[in-house]
Amino acid sequence: MIELSHVTRLYGTVIGVNDMTLSLPAGAYGLLGPNGSGKSTLLNLLTGQLRPTIGRVRVFGESPRNNAALFRRLGYCPGSEGLYANVSGYEWVRYLSQLQGMSASAATKAAQDSLVIVGMKDAMHRAISSYSRGMRQRVKLAQAIAHDPDFLILDEPFNGLDPIGRHEMGSLLKQWIGQGKSLLLASHLLYEVESITDSFLLISGGRLLASGTAAEVHALLVDVPNEVTIRTNDPRRLASLLLEHEITDSLRIDQNQLIVSTRHPFKLYEQLPGWLAEKRISVEEMHSTDESLQALFNSLLKIHRGELA
Amino acid sequence: MTPLIELEEITKNYGSYRALDRVSLQIEPGITSLLGPNGAGKSTLIKVLLGLLRATSGRGRLLEYQLGRHNRQIRERVGYMPEDDCYLSGLSGVESVQFAAQLSRLPGLESLRRAHEILDFCGMGQERYRTVETYSTGMRQKLRFAQALVHDPPLLILDEPTSGLDPAERETMLSRIKILARNHGKAILLCTHILPDVQAVSDAVIILAKSRVRISDRLDRLSQPTAPSLKIHVIDNPEEFAQKLERAGLKARIGALGAITVDGQHAELAVKIWQVANQANIGIRSLEPSRNSLEEIFLSAVREQPDANS
Amino acid sequence: MPIHDLGYREWHEQLASPWTRWVVIAKAGVGRAWQSSWLKRMMLFAWLPAIFFGAVFFLWEHSLTVKEMRGNLRFILPQEVSTLPGLTATLDIEDEAVARHSVWSWLLYLFLRYSQGGLMVLMVGIIAPPLISQDVRSRAFLLYFSRPLARWQYALGKLATVWFYLIMISAAPALVLYVLGVLLSPSANVVYDTWDLPLRIIAASAVLMVPTASLALCMSSMTQESRYAGFGWFAVWILGAFTYVMMTEIEMDLMNSASPAVLEKWSTVSLYHSLGQVQSWVFDISTFDQVKHAAAILATITVVSTVILFRRISAPLRA
């Protein structure tokens, strides 16, 4: 669906995207990275608003630059404003749908349908200036899906939403994915993306660091130590047990918690039930702080900066 | 411990619109998160606390000072970090913090010395000598945080302190907030939409919706499910494990992302679970007590029907 | 002890007075304004007329001892000034003490009204417009008023910033001129004869400072763009002076005489001339009756500007 081939984009001396090569089949992806990491540049390259300085961008096999036919298959939901204050949500979506190339009557119906889907049935004829933040985000989403595209691109859609707004936007996007459509969601906050999809792309400084699901990436990071916290009634005996079995080379005890650093977390998980039964040690709680996407990304960024061998 | 802040039946009307409806709450030292949908009255509440707005009715106090009568003394003891990007143009970072300190009655030279000290704590290096207009979003946020902290107030009101920050910066900001609360006994009122932050640092949670307090309680109490249960993640094959648990006489059900929830008291349950795992040769990735998710708590609190009096 | 000062430290020292926080704001404003190289040049330029007037003081004092110089004095001053009704009479007074008082009053009046008055318009136009409009634009009110700072302190601090620079170009050089005159004077009774002049200088400076600073800051508080405030400021002066000149020329043409009543009537339109009128009363050159309209205008402007200023400061907080 998306193909980038050694794409670099420079703004004068400022780097936007740096030698990015990427090939994504249809599906739902989270585009994650810190502020200023090149997410907006990448999205602009995909929607054809920017041209790569070096390299080639292909969406659905074609260059998105000035490609009206391709635009009909793409829906773009921008992050920053860009809404007109005085018109109603309905008028705005209808106008943009007509710009997409729809006839007046088709645009009318499309606007109405999409606004109902995003839950703006009652408010669609009020002026946009009266809308709350969440409602404006929903109008932008309606505009993006009105022409029933195959691929939806969203730039920080949760920005400024309260938890209710976030939850509702999340459900809408999950519905979208449920219909079998594709989606690329750019955000700098992991937990926003985690609930929608588990395939992600991590970028930093305009470079693609990793892509895939958390499990896939984890499996590749063999030598990165994981920290597992175990709450048990007998931490010292458990500690000696783990050392004996050479599952860990460093651990510490904090009251009744044993915090174990291991390079073989899965071996630990598989063997632990047997060892506990053998030595009659009971464990009340166990979890790995590194399981989270956040911790994974921290490790990846450290490796990227040369802080971790 | 007597609460640092007590509000009783605070109401604020703008003409016919009621922005705050008989809000009563208590805030103790530690971290209290203030949550609520946009327009629920959070910013009005903060302005009433700071004395920028006068409550239509109700009483309140911060330490021994009365709301509405001792506004100056209250503001001396509150550090406010606004959400909006606000700054004093033309000043450098350290000059801005010094100016803020002086407005809070720190004497001249002491204010400069203290400004440097606070900027050290906030992780700002040589960039403190550059003008604020050259700062990135993250640096401006650090600066606002420093300005709120420079006069060592016992109460800090932080409005979205981590929004717009990168994950690493978010963690350090939360870490600083924790240090101030745990090691220095400050009361911190944290207003944010970012639920994972609330989960990570809060001692207490207040949820405001449609101008009224819906929930005001300690987080650990709120997180307790009504019936205790354990949540398990296995390496693979959650359905097989769930079946084995059922056969061992435990009540197990599978939830989102393959999480298995088993009802019962934690201690005896854990022993049985490990036994089953051993016999079935299934590895366990994590085992922890179930907690109510903050998102669920929030959504159910906000969707409550208002009672007949409102 | 190996660990000395690690991490966050609490602060429990002695606080400064709560009533002088406006001084902090004024100092910050003064320092900020001084960063402008234009302002530094202006300050230098603003003291040049003082040199000229100092020379005139010297010449007049000298002429008391050297009688022949008296007549020549008239030719030094510019045409329009030396034909002012009161001035010619003054230069003819015989009694030295009375003459000194009169001549000095006139010189100080001319200095403050004409040369420093014009410079004042420029200087305030440089300093004042950004003072509040920048705070509005950068949303700094949240930072100010979440602290123990009352609105009056904020307003006073900003006003004091403008007053400081105005004093530097009006009262300060005028007082220096007075001291110079005292030092140059051959008479032993000079201070006894002219003790009221320093007070009048201060009063005239106050007349120059107060309505103008209030008006300028009022404009600054009404917009986020300091250039609109600056534009508005200069427009008020230029339009007023222009109207005054036009209307007085027309009327005096029609009546074929130079009547002070006409001048006084039209001075209410022009701020510059209103200020001049009231200053002439301060220096006892006109009676209050003659300047009451101008005084009323200035008072109204001061009050209205201050009220608007206060309202503009409070508004963003209630939002």
Coordinates of C-alpha atoms in Angstrom, one line a residue, chain C residues 67-264:
Chain C
K67 CA 24.3 95.9 31.3
E68 CA 24.9 96.3 27.6
M69 CA 24.0 92.8 26.9
R70 CA 20.4 93.2 27.9
G71 CA 19.1 94.4 24.6
N72 CA 20.9 91.6 22.6
L73 CA 19.1 88.9 24.5
R74 CA 16.0 89.4 22.4
F75 CA 17.9 88.5 19.3
I76 CA 19.1 85.2 20.5
L77 CA 15.7 83.7 21.1
P78 CA 13.7 82.6 18.1
Q79 CA 11.3 85.0 16.5
E80 CA 8.0 83.4 17.6
V81 CA 9.2 82.9 21.1
S82 CA 10.6 86.4 21.6
T83 CA 7.3 88.0 20.5
L84 CA 5.3 86.1 23.2
P85 CA 3.4 88.8 25.1
G86 CA 4.6 88.0 28.6
L87 CA 8.2 87.5 27.7
T88 CA 9.0 90.9 26.3
A89 CA 7.6 92.5 29.4
T90 CA 9.7 90.3 31.5
L91 CA 12.9 91.2 29.9
D92 CA 12.3 94.8 30.7
I93 CA 11.8 94.4 34.4
E94 CA 14.2 96.5 36.4
D95 CA 14.1 94.9 39.8
E96 CA 16.7 92.2 39.8
A97 CA 15.0 89.7 42.1
V98 CA 11.7 90.0 40.4
A99 CA 13.3 89.9 37.0
R100 CA 15.2 86.8 37.8
H101 CA 12.1 85.0 39.0
S102 CA 10.2 86.0 35.9
V103 CA 13.0 85.3 33.4
W104 CA 13.8 81.9 35.0
S105 CA 10.1 81.0 35.1
W106 CA 9.9 81.8 31.4
L107 CA 13.0 79.9 30.5
L108 CA 11.9 76.8 32.4
Y109 CA 8.5 77.1 30.9
L110 CA 9.8 77.3 27.4
F111 CA 12.1 74.5 28.0
L112 CA 9.5 72.2 29.4
R113 CA 6.7 73.1 27.1
Y114 CA 8.3 73.4 23.8
S115 CA 11.5 71.4 23.6
Q116 CA 10.9 68.7 26.1
G117 CA 7.2 68.5 25.4
G118 CA 7.9 67.5 21.8
L119 CA 10.6 65.0 22.8
M120 CA 8.3 63.6 25.4
V121 CA 5.8 62.6 22.7
L122 CA 8.5 60.7 20.8
M123 CA 9.9 59.1 23.9
V124 CA 6.5 57.8 25.2
G125 CA 5.8 56.6 21.7
I126 CA 8.9 54.5 21.9
I127 CA 8.5 53.1 25.4
A128 CA 4.8 52.9 26.2
P129 CA 3.1 51.0 23.4
P130 CA 4.7 47.6 24.0
L131 CA 4.5 47.8 27.8
I132 CA 1.0 46.3 28.1
S133 CA 0.2 45.1 24.6
Q134 CA 3.1 42.6 24.8
D135 CA 1.8 41.2 28.1
V136 CA -1.7 40.8 26.5
R137 CA -0.2 39.0 23.6
S138 CA 2.0 36.7 25.5
R139 CA -0.8 36.0 28.0
A140 CA 1.4 37.1 30.8
F141 CA -1.5 38.2 33.0
L142 CA -1.9 34.7 34.2
L143 CA 1.7 34.8 35.5
Y144 CA 1.2 38.2 37.1
F145 CA -2.1 37.8 38.8
S146 CA -1.7 34.3 40.1
R147 CA 0.9 36.0 42.4
P148 CA 0.2 38.3 45.4
L149 CA -0.1 41.3 43.0
A150 CA -3.0 43.6 43.0
R151 CA -4.1 45.3 39.8
W152 CA -3.2 48.7 41.0
Q153 CA 0.3 47.5 41.6
Y154 CA 0.6 46.3 38.1
A155 CA -0.8 49.5 36.7
L156 CA 1.4 51.6 38.9
G157 CA 4.5 49.7 37.9
K158 CA 3.8 50.2 34.3
L159 CA 3.0 53.9 34.7
A160 CA 6.2 54.3 36.8
T161 CA 8.2 52.9 33.9
V162 CA 7.0 55.7 31.7
W163 CA 7.3 58.3 34.4
F164 CA 10.9 57.3 35.1
Y165 CA 11.9 58.1 31.5
L166 CA 9.8 61.3 31.4
I167 CA 11.4 62.5 34.6
M168 CA 14.7 61.9 33.1
I169 CA 14.0 64.2 30.2
S170 CA 11.8 66.8 31.9
A171 CA 12.3 67.3 35.7
A172 CA 15.9 66.1 35.8
P173 CA 17.3 68.5 33.1
A174 CA 15.1 71.3 34.3
L175 CA 16.4 70.9 37.9
V176 CA 19.9 70.8 36.6
L177 CA 19.2 74.0 34.8
Y178 CA 17.9 75.5 38.0
V179 CA 21.0 74.5 39.9
L180 CA 23.2 75.8 37.1
G181 CA 21.4 79.1 37.3
V182 CA 21.9 79.2 41.1
L183 CA 25.6 78.5 40.7
L184 CA 26.0 81.1 37.9
S185 CA 24.1 83.8 39.7
P186 CA 26.1 86.7 41.1
S187 CA 23.3 87.4 43.6
A188 CA 23.5 86.0 47.1
N189 CA 19.7 85.8 47.6
V190 CA 19.1 83.7 44.5
V191 CA 17.7 80.7 46.3
Y192 CA 15.5 82.9 48.5
D193 CA 14.1 84.6 45.4
T194 CA 13.4 81.5 43.5
W195 CA 12.7 78.7 46.0
D196 CA 9.3 78.0 44.4
L197 CA 10.8 77.2 41.0
P198 CA 12.0 73.7 41.8
L199 CA 8.5 72.9 43.0
R200 CA 7.0 74.4 39.9
I201 CA 9.4 72.3 37.8
I202 CA 8.2 69.2 39.5
A203 CA 4.5 70.2 39.1
A204 CA 5.0 71.0 35.4
S205 CA 6.7 67.6 35.0
A206 CA 3.8 66.0 36.7
V207 CA 1.5 67.7 34.2
L208 CA 3.6 66.4 31.4
M209 CA 3.8 62.9 32.8
V210 CA 0.6 61.9 34.3
P211 CA -2.1 62.4 31.6
T212 CA 0.3 61.3 28.8
A213 CA 1.5 58.1 30.5
S214 CA -2.1 57.2 31.4
L215 CA -3.3 57.8 27.8
A216 CA -0.4 55.9 26.3
L217 CA -0.8 52.9 28.5
C218 CA -4.5 52.9 28.0
M219 CA -3.9 52.6 24.3
S220 CA -1.3 49.9 24.9
S221 CA -3.8 47.9 26.9
M222 CA -6.4 47.9 24.2
T223 CA -4.5 46.0 21.6
Q224 CA -2.1 43.0 21.2
E225 CA -0.1 44.7 18.6
S226 CA 2.1 47.4 20.0
R227 CA 2.4 49.1 16.6
Y228 CA -1.3 49.9 16.6
A229 CA -0.9 51.5 20.0
G230 CA 2.1 53.5 18.8
F231 CA 0.2 54.6 15.7
G232 CA -2.8 55.6 17.8
W233 CA -0.5 57.6 20.1
F234 CA 1.1 59.6 17.4
A235 CA -2.1 60.1 15.6
V236 CA -3.7 61.8 18.6
W237 CA -0.9 64.3 18.8
I238 CA -0.5 65.0 15.1
L239 CA -4.2 65.3 14.5
G240 CA -4.7 67.5 17.5
A241 CA -1.8 69.8 16.7
F242 CA -2.8 70.0 13.1
T243 CA -6.4 70.9 13.9
Y244 CA -5.3 73.5 16.4
V245 CA -3.0 75.2 14.0
M246 CA -5.6 75.2 11.2
M247 CA -8.5 76.5 13.3
T248 CA -6.5 79.1 15.1
E249 CA -5.1 80.4 11.8
I250 CA -8.5 80.6 10.3
E251 CA -10.1 82.3 13.3
M252 CA -7.3 84.7 13.8
D253 CA -7.4 85.5 10.1
L254 CA -11.1 86.2 10.3
M255 CA -10.8 88.3 13.4
N256 CA -7.5 89.8 12.2
S257 CA -5.9 89.7 15.6
A258 CA -3.8 87.3 17.7
S259 CA -6.1 86.7 20.6
P260 CA -5.1 84.5 23.5
A261 CA -8.7 83.6 24.1
V262 CA -8.9 82.0 20.6
L263 CA -5.7 80.1 21.3
E264 CA -7.0 78.9 24.6

